[in-house]
Amino acid sequence: MASEATTLTVDGPNGPREMRISSPSRVLWPEPGITKLDLANYLVDVGEAFVAANGGRPITLQRFSENIDGEQFFSKNPPKGAPDFIRSVKVVYPSARTHPQLVIDEPAAAVWAAQMNTIVFHPWPSRADNSDNPDQLRIDLDPQPGTDFDDAVPAAIELKTVLAEAGLTAFIKTSGNRGLHVFAPIEATREFLDVRHAVIAAARELERRMPDKVTTAWWKEERGVKVFVDFNQANRDRTMAGAYSPRPLAHAPVSCPIEWDELESVDPRQFTILTVPERLKTTGDPWADMHSKPGTIDTLLGWWARDLDAGLGELPFPPDYPKMPGEPPRVQPSRAKKAAD
């Protein structure tokens, strides 16, 4: 018996490509019944905006064995048998190891990734031709237990003001879950550690202005019922779901760029694989001109230096990172207290 398969014609900068989709009727999101072919068609429909946001960057694919409830793994370098138009770029990881990482340059590459059972796309904040120097400052506003999307909204609005005072223009998208992602285009002249310090400076300023609502506490036991400003997403090889990337949640949400004047009225659950293509057709891409006027992180680094002088030092790095200069001990505060007692 012949295997079930279909072919999609995908337009792109190098002309149309015929992309094979095996098992097109496989259900990836059981609740709404969204299939592998539906996902591929979604990526075709949003292809131009998707590539504008995520293309030309090292990207990690979050792949699933069956559906969103099945086993998953992260794929960084192109697997054997990838089409010849799928390229990779060598990048340096925190361990100082160098490894090739996938790059998506056209919608057909995203459709190929869907054929390889990719659901979530995680682009780097730097370009493939300058991977050591981010051209995006990214801040993840992550609601903690007891808070939700509505708590992240005022934090995002105030963060926009903070970044504007630092000379940066902020763009925003839903995370696809309960949080919000705030981006600012920057000149690609500073390496990851500098950008991390700029993010910490902005996060601390936001925390000063909203001490009862947001926190920069890395340890969960210290965060309280607040929105966590996740500064560690600014580190090398740390990524978040890209703009227009699907998420592996029951209702098939999408991490969706929005306009700032929409923020206080949107329901992030409305942005799904089934609804976002029509939204793009009718309202356009809020991030279309993101990189037309990049700013610098000079002012934020000035704030970082000011805070250092005031006694506020480095913050913890992720646990898989090598020990970093000036980093506080990676010991959960309650355990450190217990050991001291």
Coordinates of C-alpha atoms in Angstrom, one line a residue:
M1 CA 0.0 0.0 0.0
A2 CA 1.4 3.4 -1.0
S3 CA 2.2 5.7 1.9
E4 CA 0.0 8.7 2.4
A5 CA 1.7 11.9 1.3
T6 CA 1.0 15.2 -0.5
T7 CA 2.9 18.0 -2.1
L8 CA 2.7 21.7 -1.4
T9 CA 3.9 24.4 -3.9
V10 CA 5.7 27.0 -1.8
D11 CA 6.6 30.4 -3.3
G12 CA 9.8 32.0 -2.3
P13 CA 12.7 34.3 -3.3
N14 CA 14.2 31.6 -5.6
G15 CA 10.9 30.6 -7.2
P16 CA 8.3 28.0 -6.2
R17 CA 9.4 24.8 -4.6
E18 CA 7.5 21.5 -4.4
M19 CA 7.6 20.4 -0.8
R20 CA 6.5 16.8 0.2
I21 CA 4.5 16.3 3.3
S22 CA 4.3 12.8 4.6
S23 CA 1.4 11.7 6.9
P24 CA -0.5 14.9 6.2
S25 CA -3.5 13.8 8.1
R26 CA -1.6 13.1 11.3
V27 CA -3.3 15.1 14.1
L28 CA -0.8 17.3 15.9
W29 CA -3.3 19.3 18.1
P30 CA -6.0 16.7 19.1
E31 CA -8.4 19.2 20.7
P32 CA -9.0 21.4 17.5
G33 CA -8.0 18.5 15.2
I34 CA -5.2 20.4 13.5
T35 CA -3.1 18.2 11.3
K36 CA 0.4 18.2 10.0
L37 CA -0.9 19.5 6.6
D38 CA -2.7 22.3 8.4
L39 CA 0.5 23.3 10.0
A40 CA 2.4 23.3 6.7
N41 CA -0.4 25.3 5.1
Y42 CA -0.2 27.8 8.0
L43 CA 3.5 28.3 7.4
V44 CA 2.8 28.9 3.7
D45 CA 0.1 31.5 4.6
V46 CA 2.3 33.4 7.0
G47 CA 5.5 32.7 5.2
E48 CA 6.6 36.2 4.3
A49 CA 6.1 37.6 7.9
F50 CA 7.5 34.4 9.4
V51 CA 10.7 34.6 7.4
A52 CA 11.0 38.4 8.1
A53 CA 10.9 37.7 11.8
N54 CA 12.9 34.5 12.0
G55 CA 14.9 34.1 8.8
G56 CA 18.6 34.6 8.4
R57 CA 19.2 33.7 12.1
P58 CA 20.5 30.6 13.7
I59 CA 17.4 28.7 14.7
T60 CA 16.6 25.7 16.9
L61 CA 13.7 23.4 16.0
Q62 CA 11.5 22.0 18.7
R63 CA 10.3 18.7 17.2
F64 CA 7.7 16.2 18.3
S65 CA 7.5 12.5 17.7
E66 CA 3.8 12.2 17.2
N67 CA 1.7 15.2 18.5
I68 CA 2.0 17.9 21.1
D69 CA 1.5 15.3 23.8
G70 CA 4.3 13.1 22.6
E71 CA 8.0 13.0 23.1
Q72 CA 9.9 16.1 22.0
F73 CA 13.5 17.2 21.4
F74 CA 15.4 20.2 20.2
S75 CA 17.3 20.1 16.9
K76 CA 19.9 22.7 16.1
N77 CA 21.9 21.5 13.1
P78 CA 20.3 20.3 9.9
P79 CA 19.6 16.6 9.9
K80 CA 21.0 14.3 7.2
G81 CA 19.0 14.5 4.0
A82 CA 18.0 18.1 4.3
P83 CA 17.2 19.8 1.0
D84 CA 20.2 21.6 -0.6
F85 CA 18.6 25.0 -0.1
I86 CA 18.6 24.5 3.7
R87 CA 21.8 26.1 5.0
S88 CA 23.6 26.2 8.4
V89 CA 26.1 28.5 10.1
K90 CA 28.7 27.8 12.7
V91 CA 28.0 29.4 16.0
V92 CA 29.7 29.4 19.4
Y93 CA 27.9 28.0 22.4
P94 CA 28.5 29.0 26.0
S95 CA 30.8 26.0 26.4
A96 CA 33.0 27.6 23.7
R97 CA 32.2 24.7 21.5
T98 CA 31.5 25.5 17.8
H99 CA 28.7 23.7 16.0
P100 CA 26.6 24.3 12.8
Q101 CA 23.1 25.6 13.4
L102 CA 20.2 25.6 11.0
V103 CA 19.2 28.8 9.2
I104 CA 15.8 29.4 7.6
D105 CA 15.9 31.7 4.5
E106 CA 12.5 31.1 2.8
P107 CA 9.0 29.8 3.6
A108 CA 9.8 26.4 2.0
A109 CA 12.5 25.9 4.6
A110 CA 9.8 26.4 7.3
V111 CA 7.5 23.9 5.6
W112 CA 10.4 21.4 5.4
A113 CA 10.8 21.9 9.2
A114 CA 7.1 21.1 9.6
Q115 CA 7.7 17.9 7.5
M116 CA 10.4 17.1 10.1
N117 CA 7.7 17.4 12.8
T118 CA 8.8 20.8 14.0
I119 CA 6.1 22.7 16.0
V120 CA 8.1 25.5 17.7
F121 CA 10.8 27.7 16.1
H122 CA 13.4 29.3 18.3
P123 CA 15.5 31.9 16.5
W124 CA 18.6 33.5 17.9
P125 CA 18.6 37.3 18.6
S126 CA 21.5 37.6 16.2
R127 CA 22.0 37.2 12.5
A128 CA 23.7 34.3 10.8
D129 CA 26.4 36.5 9.4
N130 CA 27.1 38.1 12.8
S131 CA 26.0 35.5 15.3
D132 CA 28.1 36.9 18.2
N133 CA 26.4 40.3 18.2
P134 CA 22.6 40.4 18.8
D135 CA 20.6 42.9 16.8
Q136 CA 17.6 42.4 19.1
L137 CA 17.2 43.1 22.8
R138 CA 14.6 40.7 24.1
I139 CA 12.8 40.7 27.4
D140 CA 10.4 37.9 28.5
L141 CA 7.7 38.9 30.9
D142 CA 6.7 35.7 32.6
P143 CA 3.7 35.7 34.9
Q144 CA 4.3 33.6 38.0
P145 CA 1.7 31.4 39.9
G146 CA -1.1 33.6 41.1
T147 CA -0.7 36.0 38.1
D148 CA -1.7 35.9 34.5
F149 CA -1.6 37.7 31.2
D150 CA -3.5 40.7 32.5
D151 CA -0.7 41.2 35.1
A152 CA 1.9 41.2 32.3
V153 CA 0.1 43.9 30.4
P154 CA 0.9 46.9 32.7
A155 CA 4.4 45.6 33.1
A156 CA 4.9 45.6 29.4
I157 CA 3.5 49.2 29.0
E158 CA 5.9 50.5 31.7
L159 CA 8.8 48.6 30.1
K160 CA 8.1 50.3 26.8
T161 CA 8.5 53.6 28.6
V162 CA 11.7 52.4 30.3
L163 CA 13.2 51.4 26.9
A164 CA 12.1 54.6 25.3
E165 CA 13.9 56.6 28.0
A166 CA 17.0 54.5 27.0
G167 CA 16.5 55.5 23.3
L168 CA 15.0 52.2 22.2
T169 CA 11.8 51.5 20.3
A170 CA 9.9 48.5 21.7
F171 CA 7.8 46.0 19.8
I172 CA 5.6 43.4 21.5
K173 CA 4.2 39.9 20.9
T174 CA 2.2 37.4 22.8
S175 CA 4.3 34.5 24.0
G176 CA 1.6 32.0 22.9
N177 CA 1.0 31.2 26.5
R178 CA 0.4 33.6 29.4
G179 CA 3.3 36.0 29.0
L180 CA 4.5 38.7 26.7
H181 CA 7.8 39.2 24.8
V182 CA 9.2 42.7 24.4
F183 CA 11.8 43.3 21.7
A184 CA 13.8 46.3 20.7
P185 CA 16.0 46.4 17.6
I186 CA 19.6 47.4 18.3
E187 CA 22.8 47.9 16.3
A188 CA 24.7 44.6 16.1
T189 CA 27.9 46.0 17.7
R190 CA 27.8 44.5 21.2
E191 CA 28.3 40.8 22.2
F192 CA 25.8 38.8 24.2
L193 CA 27.2 39.6 27.7
D194 CA 26.8 43.3 27.1
V195 CA 23.2 42.8 25.8
R196 CA 22.4 40.7 28.9
H197 CA 23.7 43.5 31.1
A198 CA 21.5 46.0 29.2
V199 CA 18.5 43.7 29.8
I200 CA 19.3 43.4 33.5
A201 CA 19.6 47.2 33.7
A202 CA 16.2 47.7 32.1
A203 CA 14.7 44.9 34.3
R204 CA 16.0 46.5 37.5
E205 CA 14.6 49.9 36.4
L206 CA 11.2 48.3 35.8
E207 CA 11.3 46.6 39.1
R208 CA 12.0 49.9 40.9
R209 CA 9.0 51.4 39.3
M210 CA 6.7 48.5 39.9
P211 CA 8.1 46.7 43.0
D212 CA 4.8 45.1 43.9
K213 CA 4.2 43.8 40.4
V214 CA 7.4 42.6 38.9
T215 CA 10.6 40.9 40.0
T216 CA 14.1 40.1 38.8
A217 CA 14.5 37.3 41.4
W218 CA 16.0 34.3 39.7
W219 CA 15.0 31.8 42.4
K220 CA 11.4 30.9 42.2
E221 CA 11.0 30.8 45.9
E222 CA 11.8 34.6 46.0
R223 CA 9.6 35.8 43.2
G224 CA 6.3 35.9 45.0
V225 CA 3.0 36.6 43.1
K226 CA 4.6 38.8 40.5
V227 CA 5.6 38.9 36.9
F228 CA 9.2 37.7 36.4
V229 CA 11.5 39.7 34.1
D230 CA 13.5 36.8 32.7
F231 CA 16.9 38.4 32.0
N232 CA 18.5 35.0 31.2
Q233 CA 16.7 34.8 27.9
A234 CA 19.3 37.4 26.8
N235 CA 22.2 34.9 27.0
R236 CA 24.0 33.2 24.2
D237 CA 22.1 30.1 23.0
R238 CA 19.0 31.1 24.9
T239 CA 15.9 31.5 22.7
M240 CA 12.2 32.0 22.9
A241 CA 9.5 31.0 20.5
G242 CA 9.8 33.2 17.4
A243 CA 7.2 35.5 16.0
Y244 CA 4.3 33.6 14.3
S245 CA 5.7 30.3 15.7
P246 CA 3.0 27.8 16.9
R247 CA 3.1 26.6 20.5
P248 CA 2.4 23.0 21.7
L249 CA -0.6 23.9 23.8
A250 CA -4.1 22.4 23.4
H251 CA -5.7 25.2 21.4
A252 CA -2.8 25.6 18.9
P253 CA -1.8 29.2 19.9
V254 CA 0.7 31.3 18.0
S255 CA 3.3 33.7 19.4
C256 CA 1.7 36.7 17.7
P257 CA 3.1 40.2 17.1
I258 CA 0.6 42.9 18.1
E259 CA 0.4 46.7 18.1
W260 CA 0.8 48.5 21.4
D261 CA -2.6 50.0 21.2
E262 CA -4.1 46.5 21.0
L263 CA -2.4 45.3 24.1
E264 CA -5.0 46.2 26.8
S265 CA -7.9 44.6 24.8
V266 CA -6.5 41.5 23.2
D267 CA -7.1 37.9 24.3
P268 CA -3.9 36.0 23.5
R269 CA -6.0 32.8 23.1
Q270 CA -7.5 34.3 20.0
F271 CA -4.2 34.1 18.1
T272 CA -4.1 30.5 16.8
I273 CA -3.0 28.6 13.7
L274 CA -6.5 28.9 12.4
T275 CA -6.9 32.7 12.9
V276 CA -3.5 34.4 12.5
P277 CA -3.3 34.0 8.6
E278 CA -6.5 36.0 8.2
R279 CA -5.3 38.6 10.8
L280 CA -2.1 39.1 8.8
K281 CA -4.2 39.6 5.6
T282 CA -6.5 42.2 7.1
T283 CA -4.2 44.1 9.6
G284 CA -0.7 43.5 8.2
D285 CA 2.4 42.7 10.2
P286 CA 3.0 44.9 13.2
W287 CA 6.7 44.0 13.1
A288 CA 7.2 44.8 9.4
D289 CA 9.5 47.8 9.9
M290 CA 11.1 46.6 13.2
H291 CA 14.7 46.9 12.0
S292 CA 14.4 50.2 10.0
K293 CA 15.8 52.3 12.9
P294 CA 17.9 50.2 15.3
G295 CA 19.0 51.9 18.5
T296 CA 22.0 51.3 20.8
I297 CA 22.3 49.9 24.3
D298 CA 24.7 52.6 25.4
T299 CA 22.3 54.2 27.8
L300 CA 21.3 50.9 29.3
L301 CA 24.9 50.0 29.9
G302 CA 25.3 53.3 31.6
W303 CA 22.5 52.3 33.9
W304 CA 24.2 48.9 34.4
A305 CA 27.5 50.7 35.5
R306 CA 25.5 53.0 37.8
D307 CA 23.9 50.0 39.5
L308 CA 27.3 48.3 39.8
D309 CA 28.6 51.4 41.6
A310 CA 25.5 51.2 43.9
G311 CA 26.4 47.6 44.9
L312 CA 24.1 45.7 42.5
G313 CA 26.2 43.1 40.9
E314 CA 25.9 40.3 38.4
L315 CA 22.8 38.0 38.6
P316 CA 22.8 34.2 38.3
F317 CA 23.3 32.5 35.0
P318 CA 21.4 29.3 33.8
P319 CA 22.6 26.2 35.6
D320 CA 24.2 24.7 32.5
Y321 CA 26.4 27.7 31.9
P322 CA 30.1 27.7 33.0
K323 CA 30.8 29.8 36.1
M324 CA 30.8 33.4 35.0
P325 CA 32.8 36.4 36.4
G326 CA 31.2 38.2 39.3
E327 CA 28.3 35.7 39.4
P328 CA 26.7 35.0 42.8
P329 CA 26.7 31.4 44.1
R330 CA 24.3 29.1 42.3
V331 CA 22.7 27.9 45.5
Q332 CA 19.0 28.1 46.2
P333 CA 18.6 30.7 49.0
S334 CA 16.7 28.4 51.3
R335 CA 19.4 25.7 50.9
A336 CA 22.1 28.3 51.5
K337 CA 20.4 29.4 54.7
K338 CA 19.9 25.8 55.8
A339 CA 23.6 25.1 55.2
A340 CA 24.6 28.2 57.2
D341 CA 22.4 27.2 60.1

